[in-house]
Short mmCIF file of C-alpha atoms and ligand atoms in Angstrom, two decimals:
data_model
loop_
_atom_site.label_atom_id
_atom_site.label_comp_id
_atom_site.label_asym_id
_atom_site.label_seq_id
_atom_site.Cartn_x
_atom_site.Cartn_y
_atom_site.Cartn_z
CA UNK A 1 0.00 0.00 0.00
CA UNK A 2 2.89 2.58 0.72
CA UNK A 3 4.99 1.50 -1.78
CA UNK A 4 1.80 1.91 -4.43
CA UNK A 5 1.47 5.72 -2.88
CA UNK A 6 5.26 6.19 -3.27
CA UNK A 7 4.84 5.16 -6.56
CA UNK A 8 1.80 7.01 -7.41
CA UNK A 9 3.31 10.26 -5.64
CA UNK A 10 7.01 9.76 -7.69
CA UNK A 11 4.53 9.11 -11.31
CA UNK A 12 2.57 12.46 -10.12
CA UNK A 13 5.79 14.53 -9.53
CA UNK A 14 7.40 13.04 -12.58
CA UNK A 15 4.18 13.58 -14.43
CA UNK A 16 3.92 17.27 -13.43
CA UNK A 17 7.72 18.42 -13.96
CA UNK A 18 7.30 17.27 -17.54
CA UNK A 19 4.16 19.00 -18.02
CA UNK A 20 5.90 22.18 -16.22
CA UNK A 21 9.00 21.48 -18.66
CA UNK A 22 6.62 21.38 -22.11
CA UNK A 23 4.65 24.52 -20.88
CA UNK A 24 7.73 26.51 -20.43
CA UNK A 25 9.48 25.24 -23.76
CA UNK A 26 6.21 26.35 -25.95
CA UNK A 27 6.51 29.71 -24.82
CA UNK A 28 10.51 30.01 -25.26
CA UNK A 29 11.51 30.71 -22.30
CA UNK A 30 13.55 27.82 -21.55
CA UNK A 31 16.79 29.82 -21.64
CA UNK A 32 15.53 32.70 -19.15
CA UNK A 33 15.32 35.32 -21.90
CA UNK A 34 12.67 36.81 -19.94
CA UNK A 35 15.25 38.69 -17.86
CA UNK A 36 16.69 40.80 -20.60
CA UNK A 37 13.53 42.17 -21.07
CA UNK A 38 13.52 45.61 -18.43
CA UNK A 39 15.88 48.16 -20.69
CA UNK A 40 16.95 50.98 -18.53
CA UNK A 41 17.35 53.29 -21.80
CA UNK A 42 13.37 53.20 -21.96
CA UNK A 43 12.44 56.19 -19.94
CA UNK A 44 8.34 56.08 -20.55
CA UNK A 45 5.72 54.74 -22.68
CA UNK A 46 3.56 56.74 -25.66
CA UNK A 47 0.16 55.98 -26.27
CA UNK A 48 -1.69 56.39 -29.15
CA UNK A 49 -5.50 56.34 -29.28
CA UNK A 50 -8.82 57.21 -30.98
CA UNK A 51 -12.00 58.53 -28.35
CA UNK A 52 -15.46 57.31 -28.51
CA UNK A 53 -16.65 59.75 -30.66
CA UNK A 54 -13.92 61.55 -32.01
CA UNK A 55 -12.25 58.98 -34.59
CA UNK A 56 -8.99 60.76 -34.32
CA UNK A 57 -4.98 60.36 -33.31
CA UNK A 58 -4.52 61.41 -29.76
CA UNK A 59 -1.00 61.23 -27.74
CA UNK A 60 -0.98 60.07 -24.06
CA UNK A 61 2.41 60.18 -22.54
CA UNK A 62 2.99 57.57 -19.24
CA UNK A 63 3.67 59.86 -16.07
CA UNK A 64 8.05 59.19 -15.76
CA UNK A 65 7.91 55.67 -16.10
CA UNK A 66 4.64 54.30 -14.56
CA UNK A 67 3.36 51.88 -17.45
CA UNK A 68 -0.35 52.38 -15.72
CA UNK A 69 -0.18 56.34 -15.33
CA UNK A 70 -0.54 58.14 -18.78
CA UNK A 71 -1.50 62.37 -18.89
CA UNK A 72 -3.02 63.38 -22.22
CA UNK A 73 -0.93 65.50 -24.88
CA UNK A 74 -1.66 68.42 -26.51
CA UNK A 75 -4.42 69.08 -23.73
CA UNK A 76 -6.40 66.39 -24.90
CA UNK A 77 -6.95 67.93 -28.45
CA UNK A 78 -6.19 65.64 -31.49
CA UNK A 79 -2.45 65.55 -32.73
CA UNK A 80 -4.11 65.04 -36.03
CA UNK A 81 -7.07 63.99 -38.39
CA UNK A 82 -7.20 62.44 -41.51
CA UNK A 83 -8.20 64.66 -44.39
CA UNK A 84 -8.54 61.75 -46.92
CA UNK A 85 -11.40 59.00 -46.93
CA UNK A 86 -14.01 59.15 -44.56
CA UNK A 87 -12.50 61.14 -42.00
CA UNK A 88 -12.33 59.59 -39.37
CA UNK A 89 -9.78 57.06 -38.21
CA UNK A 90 -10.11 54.17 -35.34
CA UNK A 91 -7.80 51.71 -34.23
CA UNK A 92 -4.73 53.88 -34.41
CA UNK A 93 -1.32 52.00 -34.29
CA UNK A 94 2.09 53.02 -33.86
CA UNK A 95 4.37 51.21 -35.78
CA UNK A 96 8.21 51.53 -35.04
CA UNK A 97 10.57 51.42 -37.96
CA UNK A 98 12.76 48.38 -38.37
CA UNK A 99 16.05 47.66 -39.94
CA UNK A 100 17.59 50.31 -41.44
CA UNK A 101 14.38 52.64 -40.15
CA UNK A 102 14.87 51.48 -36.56
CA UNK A 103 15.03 54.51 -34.25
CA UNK A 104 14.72 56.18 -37.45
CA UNK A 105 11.27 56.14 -38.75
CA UNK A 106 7.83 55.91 -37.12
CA UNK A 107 4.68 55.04 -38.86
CA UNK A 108 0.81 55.39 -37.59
CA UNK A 109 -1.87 53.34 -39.55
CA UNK A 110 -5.23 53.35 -38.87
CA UNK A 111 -9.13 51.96 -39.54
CA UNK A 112 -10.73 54.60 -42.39
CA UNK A 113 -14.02 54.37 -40.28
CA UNK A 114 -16.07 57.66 -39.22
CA UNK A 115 -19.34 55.74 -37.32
CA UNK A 116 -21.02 58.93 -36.80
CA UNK A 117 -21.34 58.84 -40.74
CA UNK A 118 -22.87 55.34 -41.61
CA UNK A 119 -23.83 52.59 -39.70
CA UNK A 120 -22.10 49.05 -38.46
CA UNK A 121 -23.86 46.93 -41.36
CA UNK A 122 -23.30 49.35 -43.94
CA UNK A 123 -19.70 49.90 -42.73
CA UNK A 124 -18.80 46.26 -43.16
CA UNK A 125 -20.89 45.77 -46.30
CA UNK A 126 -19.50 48.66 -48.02
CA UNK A 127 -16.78 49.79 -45.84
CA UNK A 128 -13.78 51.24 -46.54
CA UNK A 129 -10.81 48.77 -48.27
CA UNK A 130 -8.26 51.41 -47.29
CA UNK A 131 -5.75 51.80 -44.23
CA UNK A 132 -4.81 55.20 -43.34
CA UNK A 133 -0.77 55.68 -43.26
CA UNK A 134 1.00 58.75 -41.60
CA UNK A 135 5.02 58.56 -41.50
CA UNK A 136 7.18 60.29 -39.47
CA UNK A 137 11.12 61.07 -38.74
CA UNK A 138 10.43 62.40 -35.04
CA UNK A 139 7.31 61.48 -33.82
CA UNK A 140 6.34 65.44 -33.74
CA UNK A 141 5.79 66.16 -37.26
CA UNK A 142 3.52 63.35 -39.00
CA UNK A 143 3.15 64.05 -42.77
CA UNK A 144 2.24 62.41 -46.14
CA UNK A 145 -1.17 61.12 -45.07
CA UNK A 146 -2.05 58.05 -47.20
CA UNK A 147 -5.55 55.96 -47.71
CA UNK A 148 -3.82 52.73 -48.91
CA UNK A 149 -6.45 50.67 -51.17
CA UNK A 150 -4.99 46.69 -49.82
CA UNK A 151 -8.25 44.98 -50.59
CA UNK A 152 -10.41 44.64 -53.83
CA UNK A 153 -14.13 45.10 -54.20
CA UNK A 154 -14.80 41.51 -52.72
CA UNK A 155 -14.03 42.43 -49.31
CA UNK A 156 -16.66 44.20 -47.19
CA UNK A 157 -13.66 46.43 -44.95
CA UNK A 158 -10.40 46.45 -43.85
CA UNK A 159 -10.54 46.42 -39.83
CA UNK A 160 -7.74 47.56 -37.26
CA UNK A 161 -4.64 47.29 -39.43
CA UNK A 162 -1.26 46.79 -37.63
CA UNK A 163 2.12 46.05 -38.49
CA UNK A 164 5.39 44.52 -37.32
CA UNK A 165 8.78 44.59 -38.51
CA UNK A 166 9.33 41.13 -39.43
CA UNK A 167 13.21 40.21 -38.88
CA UNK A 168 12.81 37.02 -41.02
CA UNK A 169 11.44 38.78 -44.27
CA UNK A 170 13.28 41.93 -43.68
CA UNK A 171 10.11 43.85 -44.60
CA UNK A 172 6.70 45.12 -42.27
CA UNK A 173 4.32 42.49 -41.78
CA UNK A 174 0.79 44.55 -42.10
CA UNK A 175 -2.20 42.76 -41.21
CA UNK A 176 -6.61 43.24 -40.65
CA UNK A 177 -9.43 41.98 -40.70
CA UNK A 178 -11.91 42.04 -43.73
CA UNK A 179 -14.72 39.87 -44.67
CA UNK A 180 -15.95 38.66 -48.23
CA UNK A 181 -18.74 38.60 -50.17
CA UNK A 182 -18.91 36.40 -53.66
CA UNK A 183 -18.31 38.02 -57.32
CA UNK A 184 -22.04 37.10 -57.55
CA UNK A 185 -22.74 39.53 -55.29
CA UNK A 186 -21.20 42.66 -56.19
CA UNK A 187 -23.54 44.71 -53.76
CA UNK A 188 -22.36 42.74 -50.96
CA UNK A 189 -26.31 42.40 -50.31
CA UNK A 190 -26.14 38.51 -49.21
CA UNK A 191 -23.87 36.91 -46.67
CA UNK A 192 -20.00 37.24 -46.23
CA UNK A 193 -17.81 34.91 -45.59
CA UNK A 194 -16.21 34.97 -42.03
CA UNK A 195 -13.82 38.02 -40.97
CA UNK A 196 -10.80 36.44 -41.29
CA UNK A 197 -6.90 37.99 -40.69
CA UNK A 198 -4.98 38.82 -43.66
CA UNK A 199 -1.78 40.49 -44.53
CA UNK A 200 0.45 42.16 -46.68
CA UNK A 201 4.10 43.11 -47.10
CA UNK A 202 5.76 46.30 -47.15
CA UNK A 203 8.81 47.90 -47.20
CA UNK A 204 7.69 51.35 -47.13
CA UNK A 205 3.89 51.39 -46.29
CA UNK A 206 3.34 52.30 -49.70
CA UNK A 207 3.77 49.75 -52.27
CA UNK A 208 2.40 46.17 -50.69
CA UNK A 209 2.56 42.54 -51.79
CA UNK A 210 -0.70 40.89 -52.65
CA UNK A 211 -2.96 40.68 -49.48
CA UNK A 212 -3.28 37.00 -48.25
CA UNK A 213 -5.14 35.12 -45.56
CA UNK A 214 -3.04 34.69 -41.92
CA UNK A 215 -5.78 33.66 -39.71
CA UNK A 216 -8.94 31.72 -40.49
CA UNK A 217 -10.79 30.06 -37.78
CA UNK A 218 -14.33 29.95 -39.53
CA UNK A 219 -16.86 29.50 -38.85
CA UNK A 220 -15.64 32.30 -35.84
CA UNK A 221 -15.20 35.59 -36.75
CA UNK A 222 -11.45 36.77 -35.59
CA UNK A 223 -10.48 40.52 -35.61
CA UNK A 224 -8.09 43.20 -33.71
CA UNK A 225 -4.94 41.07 -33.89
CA UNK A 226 -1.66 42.50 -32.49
CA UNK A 227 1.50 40.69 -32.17
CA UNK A 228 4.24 41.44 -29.36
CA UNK A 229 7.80 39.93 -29.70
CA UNK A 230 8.64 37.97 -27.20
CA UNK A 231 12.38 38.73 -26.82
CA UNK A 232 11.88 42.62 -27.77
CA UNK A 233 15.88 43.07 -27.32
CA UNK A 234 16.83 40.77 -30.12
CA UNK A 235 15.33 42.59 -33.41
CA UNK A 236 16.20 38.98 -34.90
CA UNK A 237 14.04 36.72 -32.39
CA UNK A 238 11.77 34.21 -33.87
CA UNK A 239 9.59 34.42 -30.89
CA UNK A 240 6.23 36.05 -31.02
CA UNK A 241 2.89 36.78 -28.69
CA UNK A 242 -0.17 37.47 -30.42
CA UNK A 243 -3.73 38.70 -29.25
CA UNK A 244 -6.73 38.92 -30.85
CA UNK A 245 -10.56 38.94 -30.15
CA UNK A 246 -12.52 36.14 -31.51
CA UNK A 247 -15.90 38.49 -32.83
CA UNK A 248 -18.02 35.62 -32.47
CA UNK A 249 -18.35 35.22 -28.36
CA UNK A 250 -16.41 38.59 -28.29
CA UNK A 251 -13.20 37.37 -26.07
CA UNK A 252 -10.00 38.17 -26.40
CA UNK A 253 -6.92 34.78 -26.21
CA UNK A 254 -3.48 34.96 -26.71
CA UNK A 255 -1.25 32.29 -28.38
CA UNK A 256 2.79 31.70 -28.98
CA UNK A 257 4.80 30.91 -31.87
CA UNK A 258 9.11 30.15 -31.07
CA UNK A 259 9.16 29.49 -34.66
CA UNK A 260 8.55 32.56 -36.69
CA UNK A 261 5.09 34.82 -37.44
CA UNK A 262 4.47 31.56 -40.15
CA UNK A 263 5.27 29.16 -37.35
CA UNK A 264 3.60 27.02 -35.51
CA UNK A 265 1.41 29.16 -32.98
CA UNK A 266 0.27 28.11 -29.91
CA UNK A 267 -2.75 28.57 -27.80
CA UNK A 268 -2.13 27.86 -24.31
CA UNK A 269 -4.74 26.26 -21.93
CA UNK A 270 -6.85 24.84 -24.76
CA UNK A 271 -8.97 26.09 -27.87
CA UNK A 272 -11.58 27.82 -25.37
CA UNK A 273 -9.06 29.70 -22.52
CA UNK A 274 -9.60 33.74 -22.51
CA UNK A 275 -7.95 36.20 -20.96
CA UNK A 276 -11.44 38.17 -20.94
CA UNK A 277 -15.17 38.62 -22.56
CA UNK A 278 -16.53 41.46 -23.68
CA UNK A 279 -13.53 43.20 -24.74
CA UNK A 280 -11.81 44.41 -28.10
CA UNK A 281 -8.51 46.11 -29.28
CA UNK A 282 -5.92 44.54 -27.18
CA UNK A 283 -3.54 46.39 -26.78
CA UNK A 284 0.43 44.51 -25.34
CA UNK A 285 3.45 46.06 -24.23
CA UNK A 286 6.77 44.80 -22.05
CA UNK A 287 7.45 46.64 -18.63
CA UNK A 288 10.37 49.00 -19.11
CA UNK A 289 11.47 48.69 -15.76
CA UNK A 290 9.95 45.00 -14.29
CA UNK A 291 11.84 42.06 -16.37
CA UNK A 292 9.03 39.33 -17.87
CA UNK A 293 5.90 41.83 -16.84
CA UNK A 294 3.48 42.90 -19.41
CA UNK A 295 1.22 45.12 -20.18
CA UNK A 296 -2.31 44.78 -21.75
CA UNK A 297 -4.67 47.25 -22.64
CA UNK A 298 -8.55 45.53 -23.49
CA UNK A 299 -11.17 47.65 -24.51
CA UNK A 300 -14.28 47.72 -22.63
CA UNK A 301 -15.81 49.09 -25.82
CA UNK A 302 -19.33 48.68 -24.17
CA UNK A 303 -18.17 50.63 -21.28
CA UNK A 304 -15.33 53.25 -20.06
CA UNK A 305 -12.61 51.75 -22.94
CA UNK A 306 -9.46 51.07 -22.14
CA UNK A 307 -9.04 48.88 -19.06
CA UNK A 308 -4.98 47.76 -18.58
CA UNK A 309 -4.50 44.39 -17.18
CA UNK A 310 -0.54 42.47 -16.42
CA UNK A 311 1.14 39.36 -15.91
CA UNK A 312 4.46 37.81 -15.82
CA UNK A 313 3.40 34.69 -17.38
CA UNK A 314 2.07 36.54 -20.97
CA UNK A 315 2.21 33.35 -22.56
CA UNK A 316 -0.62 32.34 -20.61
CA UNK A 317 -4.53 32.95 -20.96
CA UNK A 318 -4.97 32.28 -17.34
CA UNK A 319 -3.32 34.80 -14.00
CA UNK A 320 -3.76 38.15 -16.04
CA UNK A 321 -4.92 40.78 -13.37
CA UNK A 322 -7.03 44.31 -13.86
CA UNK A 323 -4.28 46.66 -13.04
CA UNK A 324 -4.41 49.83 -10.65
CA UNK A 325 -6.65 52.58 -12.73
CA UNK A 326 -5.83 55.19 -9.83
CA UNK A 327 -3.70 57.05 -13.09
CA UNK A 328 -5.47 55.68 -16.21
CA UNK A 329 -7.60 57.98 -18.28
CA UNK A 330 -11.20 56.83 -19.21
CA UNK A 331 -12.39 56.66 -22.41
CA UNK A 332 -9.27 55.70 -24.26
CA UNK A 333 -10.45 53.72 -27.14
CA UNK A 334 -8.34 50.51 -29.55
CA UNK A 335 -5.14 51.78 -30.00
CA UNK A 336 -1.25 51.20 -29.15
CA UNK A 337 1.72 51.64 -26.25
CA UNK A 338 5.23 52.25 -27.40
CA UNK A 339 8.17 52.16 -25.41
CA UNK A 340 10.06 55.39 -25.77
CA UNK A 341 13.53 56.65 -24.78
CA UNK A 342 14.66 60.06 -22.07
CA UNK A 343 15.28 61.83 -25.39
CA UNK A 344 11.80 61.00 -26.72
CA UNK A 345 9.95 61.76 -23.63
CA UNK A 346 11.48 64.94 -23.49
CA UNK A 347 10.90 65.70 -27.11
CA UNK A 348 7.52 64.77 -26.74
CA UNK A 349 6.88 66.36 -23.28
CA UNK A 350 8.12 69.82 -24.78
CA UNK A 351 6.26 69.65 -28.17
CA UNK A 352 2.85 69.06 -26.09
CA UNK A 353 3.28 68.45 -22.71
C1 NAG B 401 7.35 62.16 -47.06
O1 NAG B 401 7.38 61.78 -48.42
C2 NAG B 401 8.50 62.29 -49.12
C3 NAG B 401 8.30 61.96 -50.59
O2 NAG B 401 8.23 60.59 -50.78
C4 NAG B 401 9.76 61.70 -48.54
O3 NAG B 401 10.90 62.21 -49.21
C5 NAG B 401 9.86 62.06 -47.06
O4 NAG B 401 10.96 61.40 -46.49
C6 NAG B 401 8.59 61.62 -46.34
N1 NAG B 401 8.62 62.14 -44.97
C7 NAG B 401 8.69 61.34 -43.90
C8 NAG B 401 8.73 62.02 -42.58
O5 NAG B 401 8.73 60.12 -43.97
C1 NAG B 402 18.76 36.33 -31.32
O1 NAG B 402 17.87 35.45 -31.99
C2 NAG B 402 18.47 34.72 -33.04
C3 NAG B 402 17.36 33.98 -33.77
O2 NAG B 402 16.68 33.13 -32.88
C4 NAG B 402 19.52 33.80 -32.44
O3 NAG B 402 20.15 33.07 -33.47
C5 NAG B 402 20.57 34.64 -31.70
O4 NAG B 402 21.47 33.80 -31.04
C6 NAG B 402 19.89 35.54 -30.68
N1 NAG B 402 20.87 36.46 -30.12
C7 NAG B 402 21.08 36.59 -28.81
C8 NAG B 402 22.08 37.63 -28.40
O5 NAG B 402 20.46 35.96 -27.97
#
């Protein structure tokens, strides 16, 4: 009888050290990279948003270095707003230039959706197949405002574009979310296919590669995806995070890939884990100062916006908690955090602080 416990107990432990081994291995952090991750050159974090109903850019600077405290810029007017398309942009991104643009070159795209203007079905019948592009040297002066056309008249709109520098291809990996509707149907009047990710190429957020299909989990509707590297201080990592909100029960899940953004991703906890219902936008960045500790922004679009939740396990769909919202702002709507440097904060603190 005790020998059968022993045994049972040493089977258990073995049992549950491999599983503990496996979990760790599928989201790469087998080698403790996780410690290189607090850079004490990062000084503060930038966030870029659109408000409820103003489908503008708008700056929020963090408060010194508190990833949770953020003051709005430019006394809370817009920094800008699109003059092309409909007017109005959502889901602003921030998208920092890689390889020979790193620390160089900054680029904002954006959703060409103004809701005040049209309605939800007719926006993603007939929406716009455009993504807004801004481009910038400084991150003060943002000039030569595009409306880039990436889908053609099959697709009913072109959702929450992002992009990531992708070290493998050398190029920006831009993706959204569109639905389609069949040539037969050139009104769009019948039923679409699922909203589905897809992507594009670019080197210069001008000129892309023909769009294809990254994510396709029909018959559930998946929008809002954003992908974090894993090892952010390696621009040549093959190790990737990446949220997005499945549009069907309206949750948002995270999933890891160690082998590339065309690798094998990873959903941990199962096919049903979330990290939370009722949310959109998510929005991830790394602690500046706290190695392994991320940040995630969900969007309580049915409520006050912007929520920020953390955890030091980001791999992981289960053990993220609502952070402190003693310093958030309310009302911040989809958008994106970027780490920035002292000279940064202090160029933007003085431009519109
Ligand atoms: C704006 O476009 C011009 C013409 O292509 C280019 O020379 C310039 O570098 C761009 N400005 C920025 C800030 O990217
Ligand atoms: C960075 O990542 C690449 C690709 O995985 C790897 O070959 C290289 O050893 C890494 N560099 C460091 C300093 O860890």
């Amino acid at each position: 009888m005790r020998l059968f416990s022993l045994a049972l107990l040493v089977s258990t432990w073995a049992w549950a050290c491999s599983a503990l081994v496996i979990d760790t291995a599928s989201l790469g952090l087998h080698d403790n990279q996780l410690a290189q991750h607090a850079d004490p050159s990062l000084a503060g974090y930038l966030g870029v948003f659109f408000l409820g109903a103003d489908p503008y850019v708008y700056f929020y600077l963090s408060n010194g270095n508190n990833p949770i405290s953020f003051k709005a810029l430019n006394k809370g007017s817009p920094i800008f707003k699109p003059t092309k398309g409909t007017g109005g942009v959502r889901d602003p991104t921030i998208v920092p230039g890689g390889g020979s643009e790193a620390g160089k070159k900054w680029y904002i795209i954006g959703t060409d959706l103004n809701i005040g203007k049209t309605t939800w079905d007719a926006a993603q019948r007939k929406g716009s197949k455009g993504i807004f592009v801004w481009e910038s040297t400084d991150l003060i002066n943002w000039v030569n405002e595009s409306l880039v056309v990436v889908e053609d008249n099959t697709a009913g709109m072109v959702w929450a574009p992002e992009a990531i520098w992708d070290p493998a291809k050398g190029q920006y990996l831009v993706h959204w979310a569109s639905k389609f509707y069949p040539t037969s149907d050139p009104n769009h009047i019948g039923n679409p296919s699922s909203i589905r990710i897809r992507y594009a190429y670019t080197s210069d957020f001008r000129t892309f590669s023909t769009p294809q299909t990254y994510i396709d989990r029909s018959p559930t509707n998946i929008i809002d995806l954003t992908i974090l590297p894993l090892n952010p201080s390696n621009s040549s990592s093959q190790s990737f995070l990446r949220f997005m909100k499945d549009e069907t029960l309206k949750t948002v899940f995270v999933e890891t890939s160690t082998t590339g953004l065309f690798g094998t991703w990873t959903r941990a906890g199962g096919s049903s884990v979330i990290i939370q219902s009722g949310v959109e936008g998510p929005a991830a960045y790394w602690d500046n100062t706290t190695p392994g500790k991320v940040h995630l922004l969900l969007d309580f679009y049915g409520s006050d916006g912007y929520r920020p939740f953390e955890s030091s396990n980001p791999g992981s769909n289960s053990g993220w908690t609502q952070s402190s919202r003693t310093g958030w702002p309310t009302g911040l709507r989809h958008g994106s955090v970027m780490a920035v440097d002292q000279g940064l904060y202090g160029r933007l603190s003085s431009k519109w602080g």
